C-alpha cells in the first residue's frame, strides 16, 4: 500500500532581540529531521529572509506565498527562540490555507546564567498560540511542546501530525464511488449526500447494471482479466471455488479499476448483495478485499459513511482498513467482541493465507444459487493492536465519530467469513455510549493504534 508523501510548510519564528545564531541552528535541525522522515519542507531560504526565519510582516508575506504556491498539506510553527507571534500568525492568515497547524518550541541549550544566550521559547510559544486564536486559526500542540528537533519525542510528534494532515486533507478532498444502492432493509446505511458534500467528500454514483454490462462484454481470455485472475490465485487459496467465479471477480476488478481511475475515486461503497450474485454470478468480496490491501477501502452494503470511516482509519494508520459488524459479544468475556464480515477484510489482516469460499447466508436463504455466491475471502485475523472508528450524521446536520482502541487476540470460538476477536477495556460502557449516541452496526477497523490521530483530525479540524 502506497500513501502520498506529505508537504509541510515550516515557519521558524524568530525575534530579533534573541540570538539569530541559535535560531538558525534550530531551523536547520528541524528541517533535517523533517526531511529525514521523508517530509517535503517548504521554508524561506537564508537568502530570502534573515537566517531563513520569519520575524516581520514582509517576511511573513513572503513565507505565506511560498506555502500557497506549494499548496502545503500542513504548517509547522517552531519557536526557534521567543519568536514573533504577529509574524507567525500573519503567515498563516495570508497563506489562506485551511490546513492543520502544529506548534512547538525549542529548548534552552544550557543552564541559564546572566551571560547565557537564551531562547525563552517556553514563553514565546504561549504568545504564538494566543495570536493564532485571535485570527481564528485552529492548531495542534506537539505532545512534547518544548524540546530539541533532534529528540525522539519531536519525531514522534511529527509522525502524528503528518497522519493528522493525511486524514484532514484526505477526507476534505475525497471522491467516494457508490456502486449501486444500499440494501432496502438497511436504514443504517442511509446518509445525506448534500451534507457530506459540505464536509468535503464528493459521492460519485454508478448503477450496478452498468457494471454488469461492462463486465459481461469482457472476454475470459482478455489479457488484463487473465493477469488479475492469476494475481487472485496468489492472493488466496482458490481451490474451493469455480474458476469461472475467479474470472468474474477478475472482470469486476478490472472494470472498477478503470472506472475508479477515470473518476479519481479514493474509496468505494458497493452494493454487495443480492443483485450481484443473482444477476452477475459472484460475490464482490474478493475485489473489495484486494482494493483494501492496495489503499482503496471498499465498504459493504453501499455504506458511504462506512467508506469515510475506513478511509480516515487507513490515512491515520498508514495500513489497510476493513468494515466490520459489531457482531457477537463473547459468551463469557464482557470485554471481548467479534468483529466480523462475510469475507471482505484485506488479506493483510489474515493470520494465515485466506481461502475463497461461498456466502452461506445468501445461498442458504435461496436469494442466489450456491455457484453464484462464491468469492468471499475467509480467514481469522492475526493478533495485534486495533483501532475501531465510525463516523455518522445527526438529523440536525452535525457530525460525530466514535473511536476506540483495542487488540485482536486468539480465541477458540469460530465462525465463517473474515473475523477476529477484539478486546476493548470497558467494552460494555463503550457499547452503551454507541447505542445512546446513535451509531450504526458497521465500524471501520485498522491495524495499530491511531485513535489520537483520528481524535485530533475529526474533533479539531473537521468539526465533529
mmCIF file of N, CA and C in Angstrom, residues 191-270:
data_model
loop_
_atom_site.group_PDB
_atom_site.id
_atom_site.type_symbol
_atom_site.label_atom_id
_atom_site.label_comp_id
_atom_site.label_asym_id
_atom_site.label_seq_id
_atom_site.Cartn_x
_atom_site.Cartn_y
_atom_site.Cartn_z
ATOM 1 N N UNK A 191 -27.569 8.063 4.260
ATOM 2 C CA UNK A 191 -26.747 9.247 4.517
ATOM 3 C C UNK A 191 -27.291 10.408 3.701
ATOM 4 N N UNK A 192 -26.904 11.617 4.090
ATOM 5 C CA UNK A 192 -27.307 12.832 3.398
ATOM 6 C C UNK A 192 -26.164 13.257 2.483
ATOM 7 N N UNK A 193 -26.340 13.054 1.189
ATOM 8 C CA UNK A 193 -25.255 13.317 0.240
ATOM 9 C C UNK A 193 -24.883 14.793 0.201
ATOM 10 N N UNK A 194 -25.872 15.688 0.299
ATOM 11 C CA UNK A 194 -25.580 17.128 0.272
ATOM 12 C C UNK A 194 -24.787 17.552 1.505
ATOM 13 N N UNK A 195 -25.158 16.993 2.631
ATOM 14 C CA UNK A 195 -24.447 17.299 3.875
ATOM 15 C C UNK A 195 -23.009 16.785 3.808
ATOM 16 N N UNK A 196 -22.828 15.611 3.212
ATOM 17 C CA UNK A 196 -21.484 15.059 3.052
ATOM 18 C C UNK A 196 -20.646 15.962 2.157
ATOM 19 N N UNK A 197 -21.256 16.503 1.096
ATOM 20 C CA UNK A 197 -20.529 17.389 0.197
ATOM 21 C C UNK A 197 -20.054 18.640 0.922
ATOM 22 N N UNK A 198 -20.861 19.145 1.847
ATOM 23 C CA UNK A 198 -20.446 20.322 2.629
ATOM 24 C C UNK A 198 -19.219 20.019 3.487
ATOM 25 N N UNK A 199 -19.145 18.787 3.984
ATOM 26 C CA UNK A 199 -17.967 18.382 4.749
ATOM 27 C C UNK A 199 -16.734 18.327 3.852
ATOM 28 N N UNK A 200 -16.939 17.919 2.597
ATOM 29 C CA UNK A 200 -15.822 17.837 1.656
ATOM 30 C C UNK A 200 -15.952 16.727 0.631
ATOM 31 N N UNK A 201 -16.216 15.480 1.055
ATOM 32 C CA UNK A 201 -16.236 14.369 0.106
ATOM 33 C C UNK A 201 -17.345 14.472 -0.943
ATOM 34 N N UNK A 202 -17.002 14.087 -2.158
ATOM 35 C CA UNK A 202 -17.955 14.015 -3.263
ATOM 36 C C UNK A 202 -18.334 12.553 -3.481
ATOM 37 N N UNK A 203 -19.627 12.306 -3.640
ATOM 38 C CA UNK A 203 -20.101 10.956 -3.941
ATOM 39 C C UNK A 203 -20.299 10.823 -5.446
ATOM 40 N N UNK A 204 -19.663 9.822 -6.039
ATOM 41 C CA UNK A 204 -19.782 9.544 -7.469
ATOM 42 C C UNK A 204 -20.558 8.243 -7.599
ATOM 43 N N UNK A 205 -21.725 8.303 -8.227
ATOM 44 C CA UNK A 205 -22.610 7.134 -8.222
ATOM 45 C C UNK A 205 -22.584 6.395 -9.556
ATOM 46 N N UNK A 206 -22.820 5.101 -9.480
ATOM 47 C CA UNK A 206 -22.877 4.257 -10.678
ATOM 48 C C UNK A 206 -23.867 3.129 -10.431
ATOM 49 N N UNK A 207 -24.756 2.901 -11.392
ATOM 50 C CA UNK A 207 -25.733 1.829 -11.262
ATOM 51 C C UNK A 207 -25.069 0.481 -11.530
ATOM 52 N N UNK A 208 -25.510 -0.537 -10.775
ATOM 53 C CA UNK A 208 -24.939 -1.877 -10.944
ATOM 54 C C UNK A 208 -25.133 -2.424 -12.352
ATOM 55 N N UNK A 209 -26.222 -2.038 -13.015
ATOM 56 C CA UNK A 209 -26.477 -2.558 -14.359
ATOM 57 C C UNK A 209 -25.351 -2.188 -15.317
ATOM 58 N N UNK A 210 -24.790 -0.986 -15.130
ATOM 59 C CA UNK A 210 -23.677 -0.572 -15.987
ATOM 60 C C UNK A 210 -22.431 -1.406 -15.714
ATOM 61 N N UNK A 211 -22.252 -1.775 -14.458
ATOM 62 C CA UNK A 211 -21.109 -2.624 -14.088
ATOM 63 C C UNK A 211 -21.250 -3.998 -14.734
ATOM 64 N N UNK A 212 -22.435 -4.589 -14.587
ATOM 65 C CA UNK A 212 -22.656 -5.927 -15.142
ATOM 66 C C UNK A 212 -22.491 -5.930 -16.661
ATOM 67 N N UNK A 213 -23.045 -4.912 -17.315
ATOM 68 C CA UNK A 213 -22.959 -4.852 -18.783
ATOM 69 C C UNK A 213 -21.509 -4.781 -19.239
ATOM 70 N N UNK A 214 -20.709 -3.952 -18.571
ATOM 71 C CA UNK A 214 -19.295 -3.808 -18.949
ATOM 72 C C UNK A 214 -18.522 -5.094 -18.692
ATOM 73 N N UNK A 215 -18.788 -5.742 -17.548
ATOM 74 C CA UNK A 215 -18.077 -6.982 -17.222
ATOM 75 C C UNK A 215 -18.440 -8.105 -18.197
ATOM 76 N N UNK A 216 -19.704 -8.178 -18.554
ATOM 77 C CA UNK A 216 -20.143 -9.251 -19.442
ATOM 78 C C UNK A 216 -19.607 -9.108 -20.868
ATOM 79 N N UNK A 217 -19.187 -7.910 -21.223
ATOM 80 C CA UNK A 217 -18.600 -7.689 -22.541
ATOM 81 C C UNK A 217 -17.144 -8.157 -22.611
ATOM 82 N N UNK A 218 -16.515 -8.307 -21.452
ATOM 83 C CA UNK A 218 -15.105 -8.717 -21.429
ATOM 84 C C UNK A 218 -14.971 -10.198 -21.758
ATOM 85 N N UNK A 219 -13.962 -10.525 -22.529
ATOM 86 C CA UNK A 219 -13.678 -11.931 -22.843
ATOM 87 C C UNK A 219 -12.933 -12.584 -21.686
ATOM 88 N N UNK A 220 -13.182 -13.874 -21.488
ATOM 89 C CA UNK A 220 -12.495 -14.599 -20.418
ATOM 90 C C UNK A 220 -10.981 -14.591 -20.600
ATOM 91 N N UNK A 221 -10.536 -14.557 -21.879
ATOM 92 C CA UNK A 221 -9.097 -14.600 -22.140
ATOM 93 C C UNK A 221 -8.494 -13.212 -22.387
ATOM 94 N N UNK A 222 -9.244 -12.164 -22.039
ATOM 95 C CA UNK A 222 -8.687 -10.809 -22.103
ATOM 96 C C UNK A 222 -7.407 -10.757 -21.257
ATOM 97 N N UNK A 223 -6.368 -10.132 -21.785
ATOM 98 C CA UNK A 223 -5.057 -10.167 -21.124
ATOM 99 C C UNK A 223 -5.127 -9.616 -19.701
ATOM 100 N N UNK A 224 -5.839 -8.507 -19.495
ATOM 101 C CA UNK A 224 -5.951 -7.916 -18.155
ATOM 102 C C UNK A 224 -6.723 -8.828 -17.218
ATOM 103 N N UNK A 225 -7.774 -9.446 -17.735
ATOM 104 C CA UNK A 225 -8.585 -10.345 -16.909
ATOM 105 C C UNK A 225 -7.757 -11.552 -16.478
ATOM 106 N N UNK A 226 -7.019 -12.136 -17.389
ATOM 107 C CA UNK A 226 -6.175 -13.297 -17.075
ATOM 108 C C UNK A 226 -5.117 -12.934 -16.036
ATOM 109 N N UNK A 227 -4.514 -11.762 -16.211
ATOM 110 C CA UNK A 227 -3.479 -11.318 -15.268
ATOM 111 C C UNK A 227 -4.046 -11.133 -13.864
ATOM 112 N N UNK A 228 -5.234 -10.535 -13.775
ATOM 113 C CA UNK A 228 -5.863 -10.340 -12.466
ATOM 114 C C UNK A 228 -6.251 -11.679 -11.853
ATOM 115 N N UNK A 229 -6.773 -12.591 -12.668
ATOM 116 C CA UNK A 229 -7.153 -13.915 -12.163
ATOM 117 C C UNK A 229 -5.946 -14.649 -11.587
ATOM 118 N N UNK A 230 -4.802 -14.546 -12.248
ATOM 119 C CA UNK A 230 -3.573 -15.159 -11.738
ATOM 120 C C UNK A 230 -3.154 -14.515 -10.430
ATOM 121 N N UNK A 231 -3.328 -13.203 -10.338
ATOM 122 C CA UNK A 231 -2.982 -12.494 -9.103
ATOM 123 C C UNK A 231 -3.898 -12.911 -7.956
ATOM 124 N N UNK A 232 -5.185 -13.121 -8.251
ATOM 125 C CA UNK A 232 -6.131 -13.580 -7.227
ATOM 126 C C UNK A 232 -5.707 -14.947 -6.691
ATOM 127 N N UNK A 233 -5.230 -15.813 -7.576
ATOM 128 C CA UNK A 233 -4.785 -17.148 -7.157
ATOM 129 C C UNK A 233 -3.586 -17.076 -6.217
ATOM 130 N N UNK A 234 -2.788 -16.024 -6.326
ATOM 131 C CA UNK A 234 -1.690 -15.825 -5.397
ATOM 132 C C UNK A 234 -2.132 -15.152 -4.116
ATOM 133 N N UNK A 235 -3.221 -14.425 -4.195
ATOM 134 C CA UNK A 235 -3.743 -13.665 -3.047
ATOM 135 C C UNK A 235 -4.444 -14.572 -2.042
ATOM 136 N N UNK A 236 -5.123 -15.591 -2.551
ATOM 137 C CA UNK A 236 -5.885 -16.508 -1.695
ATOM 138 C C UNK A 236 -5.930 -17.891 -2.331
ATOM 139 N N UNK A 237 -6.240 -18.887 -1.513
ATOM 140 C CA UNK A 237 -6.425 -20.257 -1.987
ATOM 141 C C UNK A 237 -7.753 -20.320 -2.748
ATOM 142 N N UNK A 238 -7.694 -20.592 -4.042
ATOM 143 C CA UNK A 238 -8.903 -20.588 -4.866
ATOM 144 C C UNK A 238 -9.405 -22.000 -5.156
ATOM 145 N N UNK A 239 -8.846 -22.999 -4.473
ATOM 146 C CA UNK A 239 -9.185 -24.396 -4.788
ATOM 147 C C UNK A 239 -10.631 -24.748 -4.462
ATOM 148 N N UNK A 240 -11.256 -23.986 -3.584
ATOM 149 C CA UNK A 240 -12.621 -24.309 -3.169
ATOM 150 C C UNK A 240 -13.700 -23.629 -3.976
ATOM 151 N N UNK A 241 -13.328 -22.881 -5.006
ATOM 152 C CA UNK A 241 -14.331 -22.189 -5.828
ATOM 153 C C UNK A 241 -14.111 -22.515 -7.304
ATOM 154 N N UNK A 242 -15.126 -22.260 -8.120
ATOM 155 C CA UNK A 242 -15.025 -22.495 -9.552
ATOM 156 C C UNK A 242 -14.068 -21.479 -10.189
ATOM 157 N N UNK A 243 -13.393 -21.914 -11.241
ATOM 158 C CA UNK A 243 -12.532 -20.999 -11.985
ATOM 159 C C UNK A 243 -13.361 -19.866 -12.595
ATOM 160 N N UNK A 244 -14.594 -20.173 -12.974
ATOM 161 C CA UNK A 244 -15.465 -19.144 -13.557
ATOM 162 C C UNK A 244 -15.761 -18.032 -12.559
ATOM 163 N N UNK A 245 -15.813 -18.372 -11.272
ATOM 164 C CA UNK A 245 -16.024 -17.348 -10.241
ATOM 165 C C UNK A 245 -14.822 -16.423 -10.143
ATOM 166 N N UNK A 246 -13.634 -17.003 -10.235
ATOM 167 C CA UNK A 246 -12.403 -16.200 -10.194
ATOM 168 C C UNK A 246 -12.365 -15.251 -11.396
ATOM 169 N N UNK A 247 -12.757 -15.755 -12.551
ATOM 170 C CA UNK A 247 -12.786 -14.926 -13.761
ATOM 171 C C UNK A 247 -13.781 -13.778 -13.597
ATOM 172 N N UNK A 248 -14.951 -14.055 -13.045
ATOM 173 C CA UNK A 248 -15.934 -12.982 -12.828
ATOM 174 C C UNK A 248 -15.382 -11.938 -11.857
ATOM 175 N N UNK A 249 -14.721 -12.384 -10.807
ATOM 176 C CA UNK A 249 -14.101 -11.435 -9.869
ATOM 177 C C UNK A 249 -13.040 -10.595 -10.567
ATOM 178 N N UNK A 250 -12.269 -11.224 -11.439
ATOM 179 C CA UNK A 250 -11.221 -10.512 -12.177
ATOM 180 C C UNK A 250 -11.822 -9.454 -13.095
ATOM 181 N N UNK A 251 -12.934 -9.782 -13.755
ATOM 182 C CA UNK A 251 -13.590 -8.819 -14.631
ATOM 183 C C UNK A 251 -14.130 -7.636 -13.830
ATOM 184 N N UNK A 252 -14.732 -7.939 -12.687
ATOM 185 C CA UNK A 252 -15.257 -6.877 -11.824
ATOM 186 C C UNK A 252 -14.134 -5.956 -11.373
ATOM 187 N N UNK A 253 -13.032 -6.547 -10.944
ATOM 188 C CA UNK A 253 -11.885 -5.744 -10.508
ATOM 189 C C UNK A 253 -11.336 -4.906 -11.656
ATOM 190 N N UNK A 254 -11.244 -5.499 -12.815
ATOM 191 C CA UNK A 254 -10.712 -4.796 -13.980
ATOM 192 C C UNK A 254 -11.572 -3.574 -14.310
ATOM 193 N N UNK A 255 -12.892 -3.768 -14.330
ATOM 194 C CA UNK A 255 -13.780 -2.648 -14.644
ATOM 195 C C UNK A 255 -13.665 -1.547 -13.591
ATOM 196 N N UNK A 256 -13.748 -1.922 -12.309
ATOM 197 C CA UNK A 256 -13.732 -0.908 -11.250
ATOM 198 C C UNK A 256 -12.391 -0.188 -11.174
ATOM 199 N N UNK A 257 -11.309 -0.872 -11.507
ATOM 200 C CA UNK A 257 -10.000 -0.195 -11.553
ATOM 201 C C UNK A 257 -10.027 0.936 -12.583
ATOM 202 N N UNK A 258 -10.514 0.613 -13.782
ATOM 203 C CA UNK A 258 -10.540 1.619 -14.849
ATOM 204 C C UNK A 258 -11.527 2.742 -14.525
ATOM 205 N N UNK A 259 -12.704 2.358 -14.042
ATOM 206 C CA UNK A 259 -13.718 3.367 -13.712
ATOM 207 C C UNK A 259 -13.230 4.252 -12.565
ATOM 208 N N UNK A 260 -12.595 3.636 -11.565
ATOM 209 C CA UNK A 260 -12.075 4.400 -10.433
ATOM 210 C C UNK A 260 -11.001 5.383 -10.848
ATOM 211 N N UNK A 261 -10.094 4.949 -11.726
ATOM 212 C CA UNK A 261 -9.024 5.832 -12.201
ATOM 213 C C UNK A 261 -9.596 6.988 -13.016
ATOM 214 N N UNK A 262 -10.573 6.696 -13.872
ATOM 215 C CA UNK A 262 -11.171 7.739 -14.713
ATOM 216 C C UNK A 262 -11.909 8.784 -13.886
ATOM 217 N N UNK A 263 -12.421 8.392 -12.737
ATOM 218 C CA UNK A 263 -13.233 9.289 -11.919
ATOM 219 C C UNK A 263 -12.532 9.770 -10.650
ATOM 220 N N UNK A 264 -11.239 9.462 -10.527
ATOM 221 C CA UNK A 264 -10.475 9.938 -9.369
ATOM 222 C C UNK A 264 -10.993 9.423 -8.043
ATOM 223 N N UNK A 265 -11.393 8.160 -8.009
ATOM 224 C CA UNK A 265 -12.017 7.588 -6.818
ATOM 225 C C UNK A 265 -10.956 7.225 -5.765
ATOM 226 N N UNK A 266 -11.240 7.590 -4.506
ATOM 227 C CA UNK A 266 -10.352 7.278 -3.384
ATOM 228 C C UNK A 266 -10.789 6.031 -2.620
ATOM 229 N N UNK A 267 -12.071 5.727 -2.662
ATOM 230 C CA UNK A 267 -12.597 4.573 -1.929
ATOM 231 C C UNK A 267 -13.982 4.241 -2.486
ATOM 232 N N UNK A 268 -14.424 3.002 -2.230
ATOM 233 C CA UNK A 268 -15.692 2.537 -2.779
ATOM 234 C C UNK A 268 -16.692 2.197 -1.673
ATOM 235 N N UNK A 269 -17.985 2.257 -2.044
ATOM 236 C CA UNK A 269 -19.060 1.651 -1.264
ATOM 237 C C UNK A 269 -19.887 0.856 -2.268
ATOM 238 N N UNK A 270 -20.009 -0.449 -2.067
ATOM 239 C CA UNK A 270 -20.555 -1.322 -3.111
ATOM 240 C C UNK A 270 -21.793 -2.073 -2.616
#
